[in-house]
Coordinates of C-alpha atoms and ligand atoms in Angstrom, one line a residue:
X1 CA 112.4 133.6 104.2
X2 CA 114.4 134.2 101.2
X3 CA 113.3 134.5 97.6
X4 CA 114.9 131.5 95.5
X5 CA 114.8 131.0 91.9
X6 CA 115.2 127.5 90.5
X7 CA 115.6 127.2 86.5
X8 CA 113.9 124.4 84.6
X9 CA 112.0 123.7 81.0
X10 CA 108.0 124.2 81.1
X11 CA 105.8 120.9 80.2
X12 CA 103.2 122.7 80.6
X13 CA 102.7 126.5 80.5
X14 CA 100.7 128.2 82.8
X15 CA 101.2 130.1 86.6
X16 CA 100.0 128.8 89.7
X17 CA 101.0 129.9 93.0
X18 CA 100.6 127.4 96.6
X19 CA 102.1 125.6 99.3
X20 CA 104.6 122.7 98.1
X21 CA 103.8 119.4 98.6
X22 CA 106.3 117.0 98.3
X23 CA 105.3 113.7 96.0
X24 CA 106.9 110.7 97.0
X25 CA 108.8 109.5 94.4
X26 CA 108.3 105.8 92.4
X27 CA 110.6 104.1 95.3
X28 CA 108.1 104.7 98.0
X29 CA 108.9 107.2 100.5
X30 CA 106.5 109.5 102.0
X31 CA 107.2 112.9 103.0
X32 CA 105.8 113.7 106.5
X33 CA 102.9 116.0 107.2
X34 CA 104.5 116.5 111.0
X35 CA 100.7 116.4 112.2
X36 CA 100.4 112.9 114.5
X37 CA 97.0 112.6 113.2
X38 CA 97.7 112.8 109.5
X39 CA 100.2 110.4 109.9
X40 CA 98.4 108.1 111.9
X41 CA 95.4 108.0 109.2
X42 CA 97.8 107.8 106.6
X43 CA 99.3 104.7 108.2
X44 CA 96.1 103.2 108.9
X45 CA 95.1 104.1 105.3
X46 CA 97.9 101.8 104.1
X47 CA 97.7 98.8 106.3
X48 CA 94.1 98.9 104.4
X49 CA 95.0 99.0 100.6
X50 CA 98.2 96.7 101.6
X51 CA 95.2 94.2 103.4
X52 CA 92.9 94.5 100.5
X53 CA 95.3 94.1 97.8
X54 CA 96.9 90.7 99.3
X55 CA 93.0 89.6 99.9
X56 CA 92.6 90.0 96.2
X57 CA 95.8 89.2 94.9
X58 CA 95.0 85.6 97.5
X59 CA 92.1 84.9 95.0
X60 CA 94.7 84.8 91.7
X61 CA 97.0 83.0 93.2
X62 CA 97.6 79.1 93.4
X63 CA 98.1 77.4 96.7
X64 CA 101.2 77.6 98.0
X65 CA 101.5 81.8 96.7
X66 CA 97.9 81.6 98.2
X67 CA 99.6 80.2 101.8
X68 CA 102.1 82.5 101.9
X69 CA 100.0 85.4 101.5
X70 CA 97.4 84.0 103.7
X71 CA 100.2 84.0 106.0
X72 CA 100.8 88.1 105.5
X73 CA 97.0 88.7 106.2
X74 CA 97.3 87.1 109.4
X75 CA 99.9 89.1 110.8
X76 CA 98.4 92.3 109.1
X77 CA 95.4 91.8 110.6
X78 CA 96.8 91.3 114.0
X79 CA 97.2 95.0 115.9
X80 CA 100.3 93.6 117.3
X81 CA 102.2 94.3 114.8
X82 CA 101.6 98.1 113.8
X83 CA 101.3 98.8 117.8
X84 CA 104.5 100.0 117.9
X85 CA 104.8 101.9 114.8
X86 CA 101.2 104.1 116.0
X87 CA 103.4 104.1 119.8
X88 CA 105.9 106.3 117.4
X89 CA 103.6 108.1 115.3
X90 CA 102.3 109.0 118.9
X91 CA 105.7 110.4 119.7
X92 CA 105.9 112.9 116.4
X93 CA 107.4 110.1 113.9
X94 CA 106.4 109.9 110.1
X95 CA 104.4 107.3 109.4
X96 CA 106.8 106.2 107.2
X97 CA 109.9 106.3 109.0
X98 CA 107.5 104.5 112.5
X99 CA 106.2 101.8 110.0
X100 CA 109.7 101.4 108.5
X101 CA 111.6 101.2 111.8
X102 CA 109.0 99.1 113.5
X103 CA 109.0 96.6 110.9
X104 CA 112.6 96.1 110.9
X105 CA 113.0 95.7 114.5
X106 CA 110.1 93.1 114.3
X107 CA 112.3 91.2 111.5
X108 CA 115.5 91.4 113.4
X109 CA 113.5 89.6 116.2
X110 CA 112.6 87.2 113.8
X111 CA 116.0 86.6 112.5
X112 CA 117.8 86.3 116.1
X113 CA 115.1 83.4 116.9
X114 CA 116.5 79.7 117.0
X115 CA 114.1 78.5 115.2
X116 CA 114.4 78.1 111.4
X117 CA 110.5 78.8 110.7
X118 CA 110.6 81.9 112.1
X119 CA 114.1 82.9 110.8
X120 CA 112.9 82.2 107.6
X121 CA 109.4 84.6 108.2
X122 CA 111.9 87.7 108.3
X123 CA 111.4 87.9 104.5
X124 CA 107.6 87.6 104.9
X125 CA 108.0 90.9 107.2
X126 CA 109.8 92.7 104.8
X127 CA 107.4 92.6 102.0
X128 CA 104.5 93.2 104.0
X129 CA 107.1 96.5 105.4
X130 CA 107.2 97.4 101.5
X131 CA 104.0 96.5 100.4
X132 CA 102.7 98.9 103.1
X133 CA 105.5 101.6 102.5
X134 CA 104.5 101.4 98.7
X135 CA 100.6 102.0 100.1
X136 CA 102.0 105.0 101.5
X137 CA 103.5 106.4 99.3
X138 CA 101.1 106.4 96.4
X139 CA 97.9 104.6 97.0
X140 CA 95.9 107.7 97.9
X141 CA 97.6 110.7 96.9
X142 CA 94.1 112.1 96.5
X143 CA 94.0 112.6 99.9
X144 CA 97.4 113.6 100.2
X145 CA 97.8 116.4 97.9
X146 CA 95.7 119.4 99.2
X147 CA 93.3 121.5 96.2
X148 CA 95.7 124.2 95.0
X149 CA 99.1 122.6 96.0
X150 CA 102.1 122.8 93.8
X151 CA 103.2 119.0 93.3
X152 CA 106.6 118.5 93.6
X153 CA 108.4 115.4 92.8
X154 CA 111.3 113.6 90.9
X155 CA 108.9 112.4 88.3
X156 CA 105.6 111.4 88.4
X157 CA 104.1 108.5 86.6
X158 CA 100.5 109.7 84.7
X159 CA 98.1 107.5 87.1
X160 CA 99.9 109.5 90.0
X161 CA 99.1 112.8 88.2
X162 CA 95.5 111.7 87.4
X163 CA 94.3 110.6 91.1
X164 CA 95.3 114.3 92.4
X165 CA 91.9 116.8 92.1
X166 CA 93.8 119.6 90.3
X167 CA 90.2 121.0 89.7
X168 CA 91.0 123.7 92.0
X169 CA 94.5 124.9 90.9
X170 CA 97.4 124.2 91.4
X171 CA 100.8 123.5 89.5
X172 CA 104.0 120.5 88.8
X173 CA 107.2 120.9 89.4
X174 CA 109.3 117.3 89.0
X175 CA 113.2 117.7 89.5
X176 CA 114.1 115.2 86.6
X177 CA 111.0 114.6 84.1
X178 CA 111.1 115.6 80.9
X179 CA 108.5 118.2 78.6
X180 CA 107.8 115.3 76.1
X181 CA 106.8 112.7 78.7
X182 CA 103.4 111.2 79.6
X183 CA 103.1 113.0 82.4
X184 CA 103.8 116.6 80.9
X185 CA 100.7 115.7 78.2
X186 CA 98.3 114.8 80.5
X187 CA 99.6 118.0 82.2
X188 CA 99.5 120.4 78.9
X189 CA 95.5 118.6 78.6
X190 CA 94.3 119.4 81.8
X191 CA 95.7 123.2 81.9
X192 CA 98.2 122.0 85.1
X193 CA 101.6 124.4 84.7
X194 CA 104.1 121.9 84.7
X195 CA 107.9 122.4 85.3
X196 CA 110.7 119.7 84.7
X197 CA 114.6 119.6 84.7
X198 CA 114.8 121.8 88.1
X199 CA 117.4 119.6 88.7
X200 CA 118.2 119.7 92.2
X201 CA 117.4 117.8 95.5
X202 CA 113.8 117.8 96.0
X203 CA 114.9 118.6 99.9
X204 CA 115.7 122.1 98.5
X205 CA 112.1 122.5 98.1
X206 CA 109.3 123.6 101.1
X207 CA 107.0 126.3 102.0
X208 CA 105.0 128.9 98.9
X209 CA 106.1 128.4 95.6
X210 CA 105.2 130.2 92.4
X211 CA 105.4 128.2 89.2
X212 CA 105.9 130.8 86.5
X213 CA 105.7 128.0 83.9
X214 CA 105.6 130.5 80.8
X215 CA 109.2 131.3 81.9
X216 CA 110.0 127.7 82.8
X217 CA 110.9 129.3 86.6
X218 CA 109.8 127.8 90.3
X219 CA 110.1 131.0 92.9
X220 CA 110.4 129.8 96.1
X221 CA 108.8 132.1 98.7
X222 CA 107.8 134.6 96.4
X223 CA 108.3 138.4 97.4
X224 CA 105.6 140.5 97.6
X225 CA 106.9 141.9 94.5
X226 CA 106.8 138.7 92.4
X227 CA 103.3 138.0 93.4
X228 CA 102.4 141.2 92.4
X229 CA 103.8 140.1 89.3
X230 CA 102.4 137.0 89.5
X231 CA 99.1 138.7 89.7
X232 CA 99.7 141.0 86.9
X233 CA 101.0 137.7 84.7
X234 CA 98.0 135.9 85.4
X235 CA 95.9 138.7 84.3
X236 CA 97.2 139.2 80.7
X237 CA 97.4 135.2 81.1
X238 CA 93.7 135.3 81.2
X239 CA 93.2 137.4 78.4
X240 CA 95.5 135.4 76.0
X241 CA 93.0 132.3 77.2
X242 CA 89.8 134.6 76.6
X243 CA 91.3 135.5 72.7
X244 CA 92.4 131.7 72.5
X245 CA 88.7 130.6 73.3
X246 CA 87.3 132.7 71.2
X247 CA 89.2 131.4 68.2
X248 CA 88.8 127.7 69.3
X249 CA 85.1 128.0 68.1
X250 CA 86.1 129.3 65.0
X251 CA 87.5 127.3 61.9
X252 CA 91.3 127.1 61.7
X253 CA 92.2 128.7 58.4
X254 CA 95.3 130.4 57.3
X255 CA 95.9 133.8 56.0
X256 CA 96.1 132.9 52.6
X257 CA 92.7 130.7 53.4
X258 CA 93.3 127.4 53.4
X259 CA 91.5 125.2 55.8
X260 CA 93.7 122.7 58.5
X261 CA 91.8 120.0 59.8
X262 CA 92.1 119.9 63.8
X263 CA 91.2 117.5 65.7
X264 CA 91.6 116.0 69.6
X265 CA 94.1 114.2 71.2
X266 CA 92.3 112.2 75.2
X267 CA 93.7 109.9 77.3
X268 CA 90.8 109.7 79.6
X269 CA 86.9 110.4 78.3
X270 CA 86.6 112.4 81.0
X271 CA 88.7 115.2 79.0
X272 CA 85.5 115.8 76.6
X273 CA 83.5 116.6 79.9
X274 CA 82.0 120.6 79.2
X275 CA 83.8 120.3 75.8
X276 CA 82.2 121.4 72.8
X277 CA 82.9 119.1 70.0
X278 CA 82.5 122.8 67.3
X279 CA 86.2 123.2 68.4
X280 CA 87.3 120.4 66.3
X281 CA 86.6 117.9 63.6
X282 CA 87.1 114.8 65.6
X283 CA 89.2 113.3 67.9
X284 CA 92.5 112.3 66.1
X285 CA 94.3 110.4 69.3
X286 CA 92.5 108.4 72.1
X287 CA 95.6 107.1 74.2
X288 CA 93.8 103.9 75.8
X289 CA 96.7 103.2 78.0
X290 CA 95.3 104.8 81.3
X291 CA 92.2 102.6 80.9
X292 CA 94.2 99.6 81.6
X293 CA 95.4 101.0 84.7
X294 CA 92.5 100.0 86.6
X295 CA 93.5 98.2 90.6
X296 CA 90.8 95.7 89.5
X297 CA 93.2 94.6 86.7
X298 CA 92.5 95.0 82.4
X299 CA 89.5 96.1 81.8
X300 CA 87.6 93.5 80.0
X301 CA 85.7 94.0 76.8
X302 CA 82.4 95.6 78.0
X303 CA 83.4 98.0 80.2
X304 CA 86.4 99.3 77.1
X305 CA 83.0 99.0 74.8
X306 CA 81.5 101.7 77.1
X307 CA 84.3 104.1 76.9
X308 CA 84.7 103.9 73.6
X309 CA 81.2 104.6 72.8
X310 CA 80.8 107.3 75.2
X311 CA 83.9 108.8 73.5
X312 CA 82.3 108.2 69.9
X313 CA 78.8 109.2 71.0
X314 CA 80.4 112.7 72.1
X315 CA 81.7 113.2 68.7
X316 CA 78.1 113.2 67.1
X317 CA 79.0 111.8 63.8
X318 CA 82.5 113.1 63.2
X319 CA 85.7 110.9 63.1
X320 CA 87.3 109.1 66.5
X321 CA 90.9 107.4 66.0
X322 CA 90.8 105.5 68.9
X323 CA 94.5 103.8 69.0
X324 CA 94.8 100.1 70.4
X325 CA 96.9 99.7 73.8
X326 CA 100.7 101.5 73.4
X327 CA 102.1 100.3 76.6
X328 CA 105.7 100.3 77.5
X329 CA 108.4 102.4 77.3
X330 CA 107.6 105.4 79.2
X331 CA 104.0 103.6 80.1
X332 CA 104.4 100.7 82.0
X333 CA 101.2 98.6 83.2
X334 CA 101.8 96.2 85.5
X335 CA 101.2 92.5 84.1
X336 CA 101.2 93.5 80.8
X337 CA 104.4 95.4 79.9
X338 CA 107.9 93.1 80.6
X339 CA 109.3 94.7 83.7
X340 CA 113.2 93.4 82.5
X341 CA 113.8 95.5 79.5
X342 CA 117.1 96.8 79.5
X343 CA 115.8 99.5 77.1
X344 CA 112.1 99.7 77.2
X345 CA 111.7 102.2 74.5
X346 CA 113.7 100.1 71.9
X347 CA 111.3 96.7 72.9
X348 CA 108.2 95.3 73.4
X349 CA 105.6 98.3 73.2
X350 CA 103.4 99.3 71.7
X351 CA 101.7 97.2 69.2
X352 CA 104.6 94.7 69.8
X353 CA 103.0 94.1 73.2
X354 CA 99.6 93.7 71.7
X355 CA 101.3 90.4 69.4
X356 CA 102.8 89.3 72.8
X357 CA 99.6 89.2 74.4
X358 CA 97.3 88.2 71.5
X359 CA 94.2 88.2 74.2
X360 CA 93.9 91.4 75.4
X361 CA 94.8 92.7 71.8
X362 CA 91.9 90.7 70.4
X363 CA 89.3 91.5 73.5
X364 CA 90.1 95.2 72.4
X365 CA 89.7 95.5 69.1
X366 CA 86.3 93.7 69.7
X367 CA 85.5 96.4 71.8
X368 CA 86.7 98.8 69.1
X369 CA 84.2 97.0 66.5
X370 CA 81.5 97.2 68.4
X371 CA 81.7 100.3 69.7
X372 CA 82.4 101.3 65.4
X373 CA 78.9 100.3 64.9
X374 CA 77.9 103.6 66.7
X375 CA 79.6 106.4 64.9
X376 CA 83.0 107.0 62.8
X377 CA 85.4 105.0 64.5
X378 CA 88.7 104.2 63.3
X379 CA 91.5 102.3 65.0
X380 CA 94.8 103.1 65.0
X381 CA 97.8 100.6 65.8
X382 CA 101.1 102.5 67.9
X383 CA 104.5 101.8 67.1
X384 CA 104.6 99.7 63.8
X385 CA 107.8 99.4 62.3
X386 CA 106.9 96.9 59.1
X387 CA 103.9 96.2 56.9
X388 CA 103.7 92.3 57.7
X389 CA 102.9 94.1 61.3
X390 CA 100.0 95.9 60.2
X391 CA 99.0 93.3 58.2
X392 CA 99.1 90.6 61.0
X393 CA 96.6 93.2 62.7
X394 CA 94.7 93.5 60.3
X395 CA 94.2 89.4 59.8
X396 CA 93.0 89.5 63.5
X397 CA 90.3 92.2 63.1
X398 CA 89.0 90.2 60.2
X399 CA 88.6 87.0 62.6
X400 CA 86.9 88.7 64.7
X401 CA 84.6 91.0 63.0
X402 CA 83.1 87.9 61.6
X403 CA 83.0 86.0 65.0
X404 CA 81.4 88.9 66.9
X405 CA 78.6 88.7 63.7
X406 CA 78.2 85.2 63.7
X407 CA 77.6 85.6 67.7
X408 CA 74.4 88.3 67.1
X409 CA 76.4 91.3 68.3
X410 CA 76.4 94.3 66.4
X411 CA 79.8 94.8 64.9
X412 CA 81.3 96.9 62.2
X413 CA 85.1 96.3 60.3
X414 CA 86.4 100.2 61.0
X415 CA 89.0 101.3 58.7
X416 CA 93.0 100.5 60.2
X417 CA 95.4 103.1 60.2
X418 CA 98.9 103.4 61.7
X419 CA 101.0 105.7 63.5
X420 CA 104.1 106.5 61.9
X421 CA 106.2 107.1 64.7
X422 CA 109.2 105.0 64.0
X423 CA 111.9 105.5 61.4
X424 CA 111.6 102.6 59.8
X425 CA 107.8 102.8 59.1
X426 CA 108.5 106.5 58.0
X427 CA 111.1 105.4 55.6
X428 CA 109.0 103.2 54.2
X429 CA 105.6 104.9 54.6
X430 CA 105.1 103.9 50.5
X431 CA 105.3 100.2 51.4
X432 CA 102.0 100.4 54.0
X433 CA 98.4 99.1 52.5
X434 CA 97.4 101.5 55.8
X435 CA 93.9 103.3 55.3
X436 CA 95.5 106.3 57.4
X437 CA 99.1 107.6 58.8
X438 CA 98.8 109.6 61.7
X439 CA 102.5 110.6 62.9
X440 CA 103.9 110.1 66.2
X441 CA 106.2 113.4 66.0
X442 CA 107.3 112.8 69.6
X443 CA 108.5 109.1 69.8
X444 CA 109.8 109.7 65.7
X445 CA 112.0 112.4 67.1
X446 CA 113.1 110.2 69.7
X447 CA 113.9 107.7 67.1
X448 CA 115.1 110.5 64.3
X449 CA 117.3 111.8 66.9
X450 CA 118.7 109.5 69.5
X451 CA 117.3 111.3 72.2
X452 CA 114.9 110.1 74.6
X453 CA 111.7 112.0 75.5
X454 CA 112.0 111.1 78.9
X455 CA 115.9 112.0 79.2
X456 CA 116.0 116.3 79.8
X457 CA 119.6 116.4 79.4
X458 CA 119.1 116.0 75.8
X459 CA 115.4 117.7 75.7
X460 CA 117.5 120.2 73.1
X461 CA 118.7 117.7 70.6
X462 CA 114.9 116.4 70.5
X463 CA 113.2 119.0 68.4
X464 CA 110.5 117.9 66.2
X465 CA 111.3 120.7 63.7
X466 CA 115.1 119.8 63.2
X467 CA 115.5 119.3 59.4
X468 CA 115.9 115.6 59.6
X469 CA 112.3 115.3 61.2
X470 CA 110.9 118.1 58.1
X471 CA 112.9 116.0 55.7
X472 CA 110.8 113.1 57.0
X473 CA 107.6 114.7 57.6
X474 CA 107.4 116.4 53.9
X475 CA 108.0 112.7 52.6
X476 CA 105.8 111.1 54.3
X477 CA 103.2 113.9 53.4
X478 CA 103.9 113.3 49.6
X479 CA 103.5 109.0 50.0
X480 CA 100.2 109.8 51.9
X481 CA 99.1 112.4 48.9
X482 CA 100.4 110.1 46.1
X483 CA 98.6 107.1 47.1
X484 CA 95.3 108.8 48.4
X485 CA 96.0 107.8 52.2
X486 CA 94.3 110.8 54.6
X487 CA 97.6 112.0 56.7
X488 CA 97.5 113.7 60.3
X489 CA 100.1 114.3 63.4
X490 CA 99.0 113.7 66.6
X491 CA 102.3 114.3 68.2
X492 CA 103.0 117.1 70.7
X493 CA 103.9 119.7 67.8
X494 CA 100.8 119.4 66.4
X495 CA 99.6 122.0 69.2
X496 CA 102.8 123.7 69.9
X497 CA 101.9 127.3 67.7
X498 CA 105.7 127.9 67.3
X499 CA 106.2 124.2 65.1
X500 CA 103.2 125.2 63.4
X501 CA 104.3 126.8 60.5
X502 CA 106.9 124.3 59.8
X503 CA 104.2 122.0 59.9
X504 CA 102.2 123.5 57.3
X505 CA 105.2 123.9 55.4
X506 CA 105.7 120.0 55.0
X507 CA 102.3 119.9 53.3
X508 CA 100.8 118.8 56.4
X509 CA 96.7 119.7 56.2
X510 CA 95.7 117.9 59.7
X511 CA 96.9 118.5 63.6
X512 CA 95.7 116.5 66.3
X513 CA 96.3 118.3 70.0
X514 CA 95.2 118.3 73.4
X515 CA 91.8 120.0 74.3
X516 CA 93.3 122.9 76.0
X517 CA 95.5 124.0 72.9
X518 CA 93.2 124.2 70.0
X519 CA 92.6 127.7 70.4
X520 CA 95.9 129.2 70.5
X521 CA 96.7 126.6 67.5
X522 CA 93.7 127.9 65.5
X523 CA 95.4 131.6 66.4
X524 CA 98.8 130.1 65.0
X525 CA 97.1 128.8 62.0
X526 CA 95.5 132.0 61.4
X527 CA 98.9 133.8 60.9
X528 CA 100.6 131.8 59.2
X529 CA 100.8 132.7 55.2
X530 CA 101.3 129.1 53.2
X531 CA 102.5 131.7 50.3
X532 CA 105.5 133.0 52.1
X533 CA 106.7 130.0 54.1
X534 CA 110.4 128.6 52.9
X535 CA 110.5 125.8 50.5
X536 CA 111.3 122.7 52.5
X537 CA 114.3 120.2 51.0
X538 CA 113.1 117.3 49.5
X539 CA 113.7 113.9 50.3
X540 CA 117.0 113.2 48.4
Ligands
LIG601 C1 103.7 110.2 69.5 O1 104.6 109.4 69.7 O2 103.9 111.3 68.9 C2 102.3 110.0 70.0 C3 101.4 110.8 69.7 O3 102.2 108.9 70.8 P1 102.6 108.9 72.4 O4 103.0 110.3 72.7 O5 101.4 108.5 73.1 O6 103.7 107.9 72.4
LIG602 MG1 104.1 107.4 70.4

């Protein structure tokens, strides 16, 4: 087969070489193995989560939702019904295409029948057909995504990305997606070379590929020549990571010898596992979001109090920012986040969604107090856009410091800071009684520059470093200095070593990154003279 060459933007740099593995995408298709076993496991998989997800969701519900569902188990539970879709299966069918086209034929039966009753069970059909086809398409990608495999998808939502085992290799390449998104992070974090923007059909894409993620490239059916290559690129690879490693243990300074702060940025505990916390000087960003993606529903208060102990415990004594829930936008959790927003980015997130659901804001940050009662612990609140917002928070906490006291459970009142990741907020940094700024560089660029992380077409126009976002960035610095407020970023620049320098040269001291960057920020630090760098323009 031919060599192909397919140009995208790398989320995550790194080379990985498999066999492609197509990832369903969010509307619920799965690609077929072509092996009648696979596909008949996979099916039977399906009917299983579908069965046990109605069974639950039948215990939430009131009684006539309860009746209808009740209704869906019956006829899941009867063999009847999938008989004919394992009879195709049998015959070399997809267990997606079998399940689909059985289904519909047992609706159309329904809908030919004289009876209203049964007419009017067609419906019932179709969403057990979709509830299944959604099953199959996503519920256990685990099992579907073989060790070493190069993912390929339209775009992947992060709890896709974290349920496959990339412990043994293996490499992204989404079609659409963007470099800034959630899924490009977690990516970046766990060391996965990512590609986004390939930009064509996803049809395009089957047997070996080669992710040359340094170059932004996916190599479809690699010569020998490119692995060659490919070998030869992962070597040097490995020596940049063997120098970066190095340095990681060593303090970031810069060559003029000042010292920059740098600390963590974890969506998931499990991040710190093997980590050495000498690399940093705390953790400056816990995402919590993925925590509330458990199937069981939010996590209540003592299983987040675990986490966030575990998370401060690992620290041994120095600082944790753990930030309270930033759903929406490009983080949807289902039941919590509005699934009608015409423009989730510009509406209820963040800590907007935490005011809109006043009880799971208040069960976490009685987690967070507790859990502040074993180490340095400070919470930080996503998207605020005016003071009376922080102060709002702020009122809560103090209710319920108090109430957790008053109750006999260990509690302590950890200092409140904010991210300043929207314009307005950033404008205005002088007008926050915060006891911290951390800035959100990659939603404030969204916002600075009307692009949207999650849009590639206008990836370019989103640059953190554009003068508007230094402009910003400098003034903030000087609000934060003037009134004795400690100042970090925690967005994506923090880690990248080519923002770096501008970084520095807005007066920032403290970058917060993802694990796997620290040591080739600490080697970007290193080289960077604060003597020589270019005067930035002041706010005007
Ligand atoms: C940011 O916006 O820069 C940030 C760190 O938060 P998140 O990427 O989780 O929105
Ligand atoms: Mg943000």
């Amino acid at each position: 087969m031919m060599e192909k060459h397919f140009a995208g933007r790398t989320a995550s740099p790194g080379m990985a070489l498999g066999p492609l593995v197509a990832f369903a995408p969010e509307t619920g298709t799965r690609a077929g193995s072509g092996a009648v076993d696979i596909e008949a496991q996979a099916l039977r998989a399906a009917l299983a989560t579908a069965l046990r997800d109605l069974r639950r969701l039948i215990e939430q519900s009131p009684g006539e939702t309860a009746d209808i569902l009740a209704f869906q188990v019956a006829l899941l539970e009867d063999d009847v019904l999938s008989e004919p879709a394992f009879a195709a299966i049998a015959e070399g069918r997809a267990a997606h295409d079998a399940w689909c086209e059985a289904m519909e034929a047992e609706a159309a039966g329904y809908e030919a029948s004289d009876d209203e009753y049964f007419r009017a069970r067609a419906a019932d059909l179709r969403d057990i057909r979709d509830r299944v086809l959604a099953a199959l398409a996503g519920s256990d990608p685990v099992a579907e995504v073989p060790p070493g495999a190069i993912v390929t998808a339209v775009d992947l939502a992060p709890s896709r990305f974290l349920a496959i085992d990339w412990s043994q290799g293996g490499g992204l390449a989404l079609t659409e997606g963007s470099a800034t998104s959630h899924v490009a992070m977690l990516a970046r974090s766990r060391g996965v070379p990512a590609i986004v923007g390939l930009g064509v059909d996803l049809s395009e894409f089957a047997g070996h590929a080669l992710v040359d993620a340094h170059r932004g490239v996916l190599i479809l059916n690699p010569s020998p020549d490119a692995r060659m290559q490919f070998e030869r690129d992962l070597q040097s690879a490995s020596t940049a990571r063997a120098r970066a490693d190095v340095a990681a243990l060593r303090p970031a300074v810069t060559l003029d010898g000042t010292p920059i702060r740098i600390l963590l940025n974890i969506a998931d505990p499990a991040e710190l596992k093997g980590l050495d916390p000498a690399i940093c000087e705390g953790i400056g960003l816990v995402r919590t979001e993925l925590l509330f993606h458990d199937r069981h529903g939010l996590p209540h208060e003592e299983q987040q109090f675990a986490v966030y102990r575990r998370i401060v415990e690992w620290a041994q004594g120095r600082p944790v920012t753990i930030r309270t829930l930033d759903a929406g936008g490009d983080k949807p959790i289902p039941g919590v986040t509005l699934a009608t927003e015409s423009n989730p980015f510009l509406g209820v997130r963040g800590l907007r969604l935490s005011f809109a659901r006043p009880d799971v804001f208040r069960t976490q940050l009685r987690a967070l107090a507790r859990a502040a009662v074993h180490g340095e612990l400070k919470i930080m609140l996503p998207m605020v856009s005016l003071p009376r917002e922080l102060a709002a928070a702020r009122a809560m906490l103090d209710e319920e410091v108090p109430a957790l006291l008053s109750a006999g459970v260990p509690a302590r009142r950890a200092s409140l800071g904010i991210m300043v990741e929207v314009p307005a907020a950033a404008i205005a940094a002088d007008q926050f009684d915060a006891d911290f700024f951390s800035i959100g560089s990659n939603d404030l660029t969204q916002y600075v520059a009307a692009a949207g992380r999650d849009v590639e077409a206008v990836a370019d126009l989103a640059d953190p470093v554009q003068p508007a976002m230094l402009r910003l960035l400098r003034y903030v610095v000087e609000v934060a200095r003037a009134q004795r407020i400690e100042v970090s970023l925690c967005g994506d620049a923090g880690g990248d070593p080519r923002a770096i320098p501008l970084l520095l040269a807005t007066g920032l001291r403290c970058l917060s990154m993802a694990p796997a960057l620290v040591g080739s920020a600490k080697l970007a630090v290193a080289a960077v003279d604060l003597r020589t760098l270019p005067e930035l323009a002041p706010w005007p």
